Amino acid sequence: MAGTALTEPQVCTNIATLAAEALRKEVWLTPKPGLVDSANNGSHSDMDLPMFLRSIGAITPWLHQFYRLGQQDAAQPATAMLTRIRPAGLACEQAMFSATNGINTHKGGIFSLGILCTAAGRISARQQRLTRTALCAEAAALTQGLVERELQHCRQPVTAGERLFQAHGMTGARGEVQSGFLTLRRHVLPYWWTENQPERRSLNALLRLMAFNPDTNLVSRGGLSGLHFVQDYARRLLKNGWQKEDLQAMDQALISRHLSPGGSADLLAISTVLMAFPQ
Ligand SMILES: CC(C)(COP(=O)(O)OP(=O)(O)OC[C@H]1O[C@@H](n2cnc3c(N)ncnc32)[C@H](O[C@H]2O[C@H](COP(=O)(O)OP(=O)(O)OP(=O)(O)O)[C@@H](O)[C@H]2O)[C@@H]1O)[C@@H](O)C(=O)NCCC(=O)NCCS
Ligand SMILES: Nc1ncnc2[nH]cnc12
């Protein structure tokens, strides 16, 4: 799929399929520092590639459901949509947990891709052109005020994201989606075509994500020093040029520190989906 933007009618009915394909492409991509891939399980003792594939199979029907909900409720104001789709989001999370025996493989990915599929449903129901710009703007509209409502006003932090907002002001997945995927639009998508070979293209995009994405997984596992270690390492490789051997060495460095850029892995799948659309 990489390298060719499908014609709009195909894309607007296939975005959920695109998203599932992007998740499978992400987990098979190898070598991914600290992450599950076809070579090893990265910094994870409780996840492997077959588990990720089962998880993707479980959440795929829900990605189609998010698209349909977006179509059905296209006339609803954007700010009303999160409440309307959250039950599907939570049900999708339960489907993931059932497929993984309770392991969190794609919680962040469900949120980001669920919003994106909902956005595509709304745009296509309005007979508007499906573009990266329109999708990112609609995703931002659907999550407007989410950080303020769920993080700034959070009294008792429970999740990593809530704890890290209070400790460091990190907004995680919520902030990324609410900004219309600003990290991707600024640091990843403009550089997508600098690599001609599809595998290097995805690996370079992942490196750019590790260099610039404020990944709450890294901070919840290794503190701010863990995030800065990964960002500095990735920026050095981007500056000096890299080969697969460099990523294999980085993989060992992250594994030895129990670091996993799970948020960046999610955003790699999001980037793959967005790049199937015209600007
Ligand atoms: C909206 C929520 C999803 C927010 O959840 P939470 O309060 O936990 O907030 P975050 O920490 O911000 O995000 C959760 C996951 O999002 C990914 N992520 C992290 N940073 C970013 C970022 N900067 N941009 C985008 N996405 C980001 C990341 O997910 C991936 O990593 C997880 C696997 O890694 P691992 O280290 O194993 O994670 P843990 O199991 O937590 O650690 P260990 O126990 O193993 O040590 C996996 O989730 C990947 O996807 C963050 O983990 C949520 O509150 C919510 O509302 N969910 C309901 C669904 C819903 O609302 N749907 C509506 C429409 S679909
Ligand atoms: N390949 C991967 N390894 C670990 N966490 C992830 N989250 C999303 N994709 C992942």
CSV table of C-alpha atoms and ligand atoms in Angstrom, one decimal:
chain,number,residue,atom,x,y,z
A,1,MET,CA,0.0,0.0,0.0
A,2,ALA,CA,2.8,2.4,0.7
A,3,GLY,CA,3.6,4.8,-2.1
A,4,THR,CA,0.1,4.8,-3.7
A,5,ALA,CA,-2.8,6.8,-2.4
A,6,LEU,CA,-6.0,4.8,-3.1
A,7,THR,CA,-8.8,6.5,-5.0
A,8,GLU,CA,-11.1,8.2,-2.5
A,9,PRO,CA,-14.1,5.8,-2.7
A,10,GLN,CA,-11.8,2.8,-2.0
A,11,VAL,CA,-10.0,4.6,0.8
A,12,CYS,CA,-13.1,6.0,2.6
A,13,THR,CA,-14.6,2.5,2.8
A,14,ASN,CA,-11.2,0.8,3.6
A,15,ILE,CA,-9.8,3.0,6.4
A,16,ALA,CA,-10.5,0.4,9.0
A,17,THR,CA,-8.8,-2.2,6.8
A,18,LEU,CA,-5.9,0.2,6.3
A,19,ALA,CA,-5.7,0.6,10.1
A,20,ALA,CA,-5.6,-3.1,10.7
A,21,GLU,CA,-3.0,-3.6,8.0
A,22,ALA,CA,-0.9,-0.8,9.4
A,23,LEU,CA,-1.0,-2.5,12.9
A,24,ARG,CA,0.1,-5.8,11.4
A,25,LYS,CA,2.9,-4.0,9.3
A,26,GLU,CA,4.1,-2.3,12.5
A,27,VAL,CA,4.4,-5.4,14.6
A,28,TRP,CA,6.2,-7.4,11.8
A,29,LEU,CA,8.6,-4.5,11.1
A,30,THR,CA,12.1,-5.5,12.4
A,31,PRO,CA,14.3,-4.5,14.1
A,32,LYS,CA,12.3,-2.1,16.3
A,33,PRO,CA,14.3,-1.0,19.4
A,34,GLY,CA,12.6,-2.1,22.7
A,35,LEU,CA,9.5,-3.3,20.9
A,36,VAL,CA,7.9,-6.7,20.0
A,37,ASP,CA,8.9,-7.7,16.4
A,38,SER,CA,9.8,-10.8,14.5
A,39,ALA,CA,13.3,-11.0,16.1
A,40,ASN,CA,12.4,-10.7,19.8
A,41,ASN,CA,9.9,-9.4,22.3
A,42,GLY,CA,11.8,-6.2,23.1
A,43,SER,CA,11.5,-5.1,26.7
A,44,HIS,CA,8.4,-7.2,27.2
A,45,SER,CA,8.2,-10.4,29.2
A,46,ASP,CA,4.4,-10.7,28.8
A,47,MET,CA,3.9,-10.1,25.1
A,48,ASP,CA,5.0,-11.6,21.8
A,49,LEU,CA,4.2,-11.3,18.1
A,50,PRO,CA,1.5,-14.0,18.0
A,51,MET,CA,-0.3,-12.1,20.9
A,52,PHE,CA,-0.1,-8.9,18.9
A,53,LEU,CA,-1.6,-10.6,15.9
A,54,ARG,CA,-4.5,-12.0,18.0
A,55,SER,CA,-5.0,-8.6,19.5
A,56,ILE,CA,-5.2,-7.0,16.0
A,57,GLY,CA,-7.7,-9.7,14.9
A,58,ALA,CA,-9.9,-8.9,18.0
A,59,ILE,CA,-9.9,-5.1,17.5
A,60,THR,CA,-10.3,-5.0,13.7
A,61,PRO,CA,-14.2,-5.4,13.7
A,62,TRP,CA,-14.3,-2.5,16.1
A,63,LEU,CA,-12.3,-0.3,13.8
A,64,HIS,CA,-15.1,-0.8,11.2
A,65,GLN,CA,-17.6,0.0,13.9
A,66,PHE,CA,-15.9,3.3,14.7
A,67,TYR,CA,-16.1,4.2,11.0
A,68,ARG,CA,-19.8,3.3,10.9
A,69,LEU,CA,-20.5,5.3,14.1
A,70,GLY,CA,-18.8,8.3,12.5
A,71,GLN,CA,-21.0,8.0,9.4
A,72,GLN,CA,-24.2,7.5,11.4
A,73,ASP,CA,-23.5,10.4,13.7
A,74,ALA,CA,-22.0,12.8,11.2
A,75,ALA,CA,-24.7,15.4,12.0
A,76,GLN,CA,-23.8,15.4,15.7
A,77,PRO,CA,-21.5,18.1,16.9
A,78,ALA,CA,-17.9,16.9,17.1
A,79,THR,CA,-17.7,17.5,20.8
A,80,ALA,CA,-20.6,15.1,21.4
A,81,MET,CA,-18.9,12.2,19.6
A,82,LEU,CA,-16.4,11.0,22.3
A,83,THR,CA,-19.2,10.1,24.7
A,84,ARG,CA,-21.1,8.3,21.9
A,85,ILE,CA,-18.1,6.2,20.8
A,86,ARG,CA,-16.5,5.6,24.2
A,87,PRO,CA,-18.6,2.5,24.9
A,88,ALA,CA,-17.3,1.0,21.6
A,89,GLY,CA,-13.8,2.0,22.6
A,90,LEU,CA,-14.1,0.3,26.0
A,91,ALA,CA,-15.7,-2.7,24.3
A,92,CYS,CA,-12.8,-2.8,21.9
A,93,GLU,CA,-10.4,-2.7,24.8
A,94,GLN,CA,-12.2,-5.6,26.4
A,95,ALA,CA,-11.9,-7.6,23.1
A,96,MET,CA,-8.2,-6.9,23.1
A,97,PHE,CA,-7.9,-8.0,26.7
A,98,SER,CA,-9.8,-11.2,26.0
A,99,ALA,CA,-7.5,-12.0,23.1
A,100,THR,CA,-4.4,-11.3,25.1
A,101,ASN,CA,-5.3,-12.7,28.5
A,102,GLY,CA,-5.4,-9.3,30.0
A,103,ILE,CA,-2.2,-7.9,28.5
A,104,ASN,CA,-2.3,-4.3,27.2
A,105,THR,CA,-1.0,-4.5,23.7
A,106,HIS,CA,-3.0,-1.7,21.9
A,107,LYS,CA,-4.8,0.5,24.4
A,108,GLY,CA,-3.3,3.6,23.0
A,109,GLY,CA,-3.6,2.3,19.4
A,110,ILE,CA,-7.3,1.7,19.9
A,111,PHE,CA,-7.8,5.2,21.1
A,112,SER,CA,-5.9,6.9,18.3
A,113,LEU,CA,-7.1,4.6,15.5
A,114,GLY,CA,-10.6,4.6,16.9
A,115,ILE,CA,-10.8,8.4,16.7
A,116,LEU,CA,-9.2,8.4,13.2
A,117,CYS,CA,-11.8,5.8,11.9
A,118,THR,CA,-14.6,7.8,13.5
A,119,ALA,CA,-13.3,11.0,11.8
A,120,ALA,CA,-13.1,9.3,8.4
A,121,GLY,CA,-16.7,8.1,8.8
A,122,ARG,CA,-17.9,11.7,9.5
A,123,ILE,CA,-15.9,13.2,6.7
A,124,SER,CA,-17.1,10.7,4.1
A,125,ALA,CA,-20.8,11.0,5.3
A,126,ARG,CA,-20.5,14.8,4.7
A,127,GLN,CA,-19.3,13.9,1.1
A,128,GLN,CA,-16.1,15.8,1.9
A,129,ARG,CA,-12.7,15.0,0.5
A,130,LEU,CA,-10.7,12.5,2.6
A,131,THR,CA,-7.3,14.1,3.1
A,132,ARG,CA,-4.6,14.0,5.8
A,133,THR,CA,-5.4,17.6,6.7
A,134,ALA,CA,-9.1,16.9,7.0
A,135,LEU,CA,-8.6,13.7,9.0
A,136,CYS,CA,-6.2,15.4,11.5
A,137,ALA,CA,-8.5,18.4,11.9
A,138,GLU,CA,-11.5,16.2,12.5
A,139,ALA,CA,-9.6,14.1,15.0
A,140,ALA,CA,-8.7,17.3,16.9
A,141,ALA,CA,-12.3,18.4,16.8
A,142,LEU,CA,-13.6,15.1,18.2
A,143,THR,CA,-11.2,15.3,21.2
A,144,GLN,CA,-11.4,19.1,21.8
A,145,GLY,CA,-11.0,19.8,25.5
A,146,LEU,CA,-10.1,16.1,26.4
A,147,VAL,CA,-6.8,17.0,28.1
A,148,GLU,CA,-8.5,19.7,30.1
A,149,ARG,CA,-11.4,17.5,31.1
A,150,GLU,CA,-9.6,14.2,31.8
A,151,LEU,CA,-6.1,15.3,32.8
A,152,GLN,CA,-6.2,18.8,34.2
A,153,HIS,CA,-9.3,18.1,36.3
A,154,CYS,CA,-8.1,14.6,37.3
A,155,ARG,CA,-8.2,14.3,41.1
A,156,GLN,CA,-7.0,10.8,41.7
A,157,PRO,CA,-4.5,9.6,39.0
A,158,VAL,CA,-4.9,5.9,38.2
A,159,THR,CA,-3.3,5.3,34.8
A,160,ALA,CA,0.2,6.0,33.7
A,161,GLY,CA,-1.0,8.8,31.5
A,162,GLU,CA,-2.9,10.5,34.4
A,163,ARG,CA,0.1,10.1,36.8
A,164,LEU,CA,2.6,11.5,34.2
A,165,PHE,CA,0.4,14.5,33.5
A,166,GLN,CA,0.4,15.4,37.2
A,167,ALA,CA,4.2,14.7,37.6
A,168,HIS,CA,5.5,16.2,34.3
A,169,GLY,CA,2.6,17.8,32.4
A,170,MET,CA,2.8,15.1,29.8
A,171,THR,CA,-0.5,14.7,27.8
A,172,GLY,CA,0.3,11.4,26.1
A,173,ALA,CA,-2.1,9.9,23.6
A,174,ARG,CA,-4.9,12.4,24.5
A,175,GLY,CA,-2.7,15.4,23.8
A,176,GLU,CA,-1.4,13.9,20.5
A,177,VAL,CA,-4.9,13.3,19.2
A,178,GLN,CA,-6.3,16.6,20.5
A,179,SER,CA,-3.5,18.4,18.7
A,180,GLY,CA,-4.5,16.7,15.4
A,181,PHE,CA,-1.4,14.5,15.5
A,182,LEU,CA,0.9,17.5,15.6
A,183,THR,CA,4.0,15.3,16.3
A,184,LEU,CA,3.4,13.4,13.2
A,185,ARG,CA,2.5,16.4,11.0
A,186,ARG,CA,5.7,18.3,12.2
A,187,HIS,CA,8.3,15.5,12.7
A,188,VAL,CA,7.3,12.4,10.7
A,189,LEU,CA,5.0,12.8,7.7
A,190,PRO,CA,7.1,15.6,5.9
A,191,TYR,CA,10.1,13.2,5.9
A,192,TRP,CA,8.1,10.1,4.8
A,193,TRP,CA,9.3,9.9,1.2
A,194,THR,CA,13.0,10.7,2.1
A,195,GLU,CA,13.5,6.9,2.1
A,196,ASN,CA,12.7,5.0,-1.1
A,197,GLN,CA,12.7,1.5,0.3
A,198,PRO,CA,9.4,0.8,2.2
A,199,GLU,CA,11.0,-1.0,5.1
A,200,ARG,CA,13.6,1.7,5.6
A,201,ARG,CA,10.8,4.3,5.2
A,202,SER,CA,8.9,2.7,8.2
A,203,LEU,CA,12.1,2.3,10.3
A,204,ASN,CA,13.1,5.9,9.7
A,205,ALA,CA,9.6,7.1,10.6
A,206,LEU,CA,9.9,5.0,13.9
A,207,LEU,CA,13.3,6.6,14.6
A,208,ARG,CA,11.9,10.0,14.1
A,209,LEU,CA,9.0,9.2,16.4
A,210,MET,CA,11.5,8.0,19.1
A,211,ALA,CA,13.4,11.2,18.6
A,212,PHE,CA,10.5,13.6,19.0
A,213,ASN,CA,7.4,11.8,20.5
A,214,PRO,CA,7.0,12.5,24.2
A,215,ASP,CA,6.1,8.8,24.8
A,216,THR,CA,4.5,8.2,28.2
A,217,ASN,CA,5.5,4.5,28.0
A,218,LEU,CA,9.2,5.4,28.1
A,219,VAL,CA,8.6,7.8,31.1
A,220,SER,CA,6.4,5.3,33.0
A,221,ARG,CA,9.2,2.7,32.6
A,222,GLY,CA,12.3,4.7,32.9
A,223,GLY,CA,11.5,8.2,34.1
A,224,LEU,CA,12.3,11.3,32.1
A,225,SER,CA,15.9,10.1,31.9
A,226,GLY,CA,14.6,7.0,30.0
A,227,LEU,CA,12.7,9.2,27.5
A,228,HIS,CA,15.8,11.5,27.0
A,229,PHE,CA,18.1,8.4,26.6
A,230,VAL,CA,15.9,7.2,23.7
A,231,GLN,CA,15.4,10.6,22.1
A,232,ASP,CA,19.1,11.4,22.2
A,233,TYR,CA,20.0,7.9,20.8
A,234,ALA,CA,17.5,8.2,18.0
A,235,ARG,CA,18.5,11.8,17.1
A,236,ARG,CA,22.2,10.6,16.9
A,237,LEU,CA,21.3,7.9,14.4
A,238,LEU,CA,19.2,10.3,12.4
A,239,LYS,CA,22.0,12.8,12.2
A,240,ASN,CA,24.8,10.3,11.4
A,241,GLY,CA,22.8,7.9,9.2
A,242,TRP,CA,21.8,4.4,10.3
A,243,GLN,CA,21.8,0.8,9.2
A,244,LYS,CA,19.8,-2.1,10.6
A,245,GLU,CA,22.8,-3.1,12.7
A,246,ASP,CA,22.5,0.3,14.5
A,247,LEU,CA,18.9,-0.4,15.3
A,248,GLN,CA,19.8,-3.9,16.6
A,249,ALA,CA,22.4,-2.3,18.9
A,250,MET,CA,19.7,0.3,20.0
A,251,ASP,CA,17.3,-2.6,20.6
A,252,GLN,CA,19.8,-4.2,23.1
A,253,ALA,CA,20.4,-0.9,24.8
A,254,LEU,CA,16.7,-0.4,25.4
A,255,ILE,CA,16.1,-4.0,26.4
A,256,SER,CA,18.9,-3.7,29.0
A,257,ARG,CA,17.1,-0.6,30.4
A,258,HIS,CA,13.6,-2.2,30.2
A,259,LEU,CA,12.5,0.7,27.9
A,260,SER,CA,9.7,0.3,25.3
A,261,PRO,CA,8.5,3.2,23.0
A,262,GLY,CA,5.0,1.7,22.8
A,263,GLY,CA,3.4,5.1,22.0
A,264,SER,CA,5.7,5.6,19.1
A,265,ALA,CA,4.9,2.2,17.8
A,266,ASP,CA,1.2,3.2,17.8
A,267,LEU,CA,2.0,6.4,16.0
A,268,LEU,CA,3.9,4.6,13.4
A,269,ALA,CA,0.7,2.7,12.5
A,270,ILE,CA,-1.2,6.0,12.5
A,271,SER,CA,1.4,7.5,10.2
A,272,THR,CA,1.1,4.6,7.7
A,273,VAL,CA,-2.7,5.1,7.6
A,274,LEU,CA,-2.4,8.9,7.1
A,275,MET,CA,0.1,8.5,4.3
A,276,ALA,CA,-2.4,6.5,2.3
A,277,PHE,CA,-4.4,9.7,1.9
A,278,PRO,CA,-3.6,12.8,-0.2
A,279,GLN,CA,-2.3,15.8,1.8
B,1,LIG,C1,-7.4,7.7,26.3
B,1,LIG,C2,-6.7,6.6,27.0
B,1,LIG,C3,-6.2,5.6,25.9
B,1,LIG,C4,-5.6,7.1,27.8
B,1,LIG,O1,-5.0,6.1,28.5
B,1,LIG,P1,-3.9,6.5,29.7
B,1,LIG,O2,-4.6,7.4,30.7
B,1,LIG,O3,-3.2,5.3,30.1
B,1,LIG,O4,-2.9,7.6,28.9
B,1,LIG,P2,-1.6,7.5,28.1
B,1,LIG,O5,-0.5,7.0,28.9
B,1,LIG,O6,-1.5,8.8,27.5
B,1,LIG,O7,-1.8,6.5,26.9
B,1,LIG,C5,-2.1,5.2,26.9
B,1,LIG,C6,-1.3,4.6,25.8
B,1,LIG,O8,-1.2,5.4,24.6
B,1,LIG,C7,0.1,5.2,24.0
B,1,LIG,N1,0.9,6.4,24.0
B,1,LIG,C8,1.8,6.8,25.0
B,1,LIG,N2,2.3,8.0,24.7
B,1,LIG,C9,1.8,8.4,23.6
B,1,LIG,C10,1.9,9.6,22.8
B,1,LIG,N3,2.7,10.6,23.1
B,1,LIG,N4,1.1,9.7,21.6
B,1,LIG,C11,0.3,8.6,21.3
B,1,LIG,N5,0.1,7.5,22.0
B,1,LIG,C12,0.8,7.4,23.1
B,1,LIG,C13,0.7,4.0,24.7
B,1,LIG,O9,0.1,2.8,24.2
B,1,LIG,C14,1.0,1.8,23.6
B,1,LIG,O10,1.8,1.3,24.6
B,1,LIG,C15,1.1,0.2,25.3
B,1,LIG,C16,2.0,-1.0,25.4
B,1,LIG,O11,3.2,-0.6,26.1
B,1,LIG,P3,3.4,-1.0,27.6
B,1,LIG,O12,4.7,-0.3,28.1
B,1,LIG,O13,3.4,-2.5,27.7
B,1,LIG,O14,2.2,-0.4,28.4
B,1,LIG,P4,1.7,-0.9,29.8
B,1,LIG,O15,1.0,-2.2,29.7
B,1,LIG,O16,0.9,0.2,30.4
B,1,LIG,O17,3.0,-1.0,30.7
B,1,LIG,P5,3.6,-2.3,31.5
B,1,LIG,O18,2.5,-2.6,32.5
B,1,LIG,O19,3.7,-3.4,30.5
B,1,LIG,O20,4.9,-1.9,32.1
B,1,LIG,C17,-0.1,-0.1,24.5
B,1,LIG,O21,-1.3,0.5,25.2
B,1,LIG,C18,0.1,0.6,23.2
B,1,LIG,O22,-1.1,1.0,22.6
B,1,LIG,C19,0.1,4.2,26.1
B,1,LIG,O23,0.2,3.1,26.9
B,1,LIG,C20,-7.8,5.8,27.9
B,1,LIG,O24,-7.9,6.4,29.1
B,1,LIG,C21,-9.1,5.6,27.3
B,1,LIG,O25,-9.9,6.5,27.4
B,1,LIG,N6,-9.4,4.4,26.8
B,1,LIG,C22,-10.9,4.0,26.4
B,1,LIG,C23,-11.0,3.9,24.9
B,1,LIG,C24,-11.6,5.1,24.3
B,1,LIG,O26,-11.7,6.1,25.0
B,1,LIG,N7,-12.0,5.1,23.1
B,1,LIG,C25,-12.6,6.2,22.4
B,1,LIG,C26,-12.6,6.2,21.0
B,1,LIG,S1,-11.8,4.8,20.4
B,2,LIG,N1,5.4,-3.7,18.5
B,2,LIG,C1,5.1,-3.3,19.8
B,2,LIG,N2,5.8,-3.7,20.9
B,2,LIG,C2,5.5,-3.2,22.1
B,2,LIG,N3,4.5,-2.4,22.3
B,2,LIG,C3,3.7,-2.0,21.3
B,2,LIG,N4,2.6,-1.2,21.2
B,2,LIG,C4,2.3,-1.1,19.9
B,2,LIG,N5,3.1,-1.9,19.1
B,2,LIG,C5,4.0,-2.4,20.0
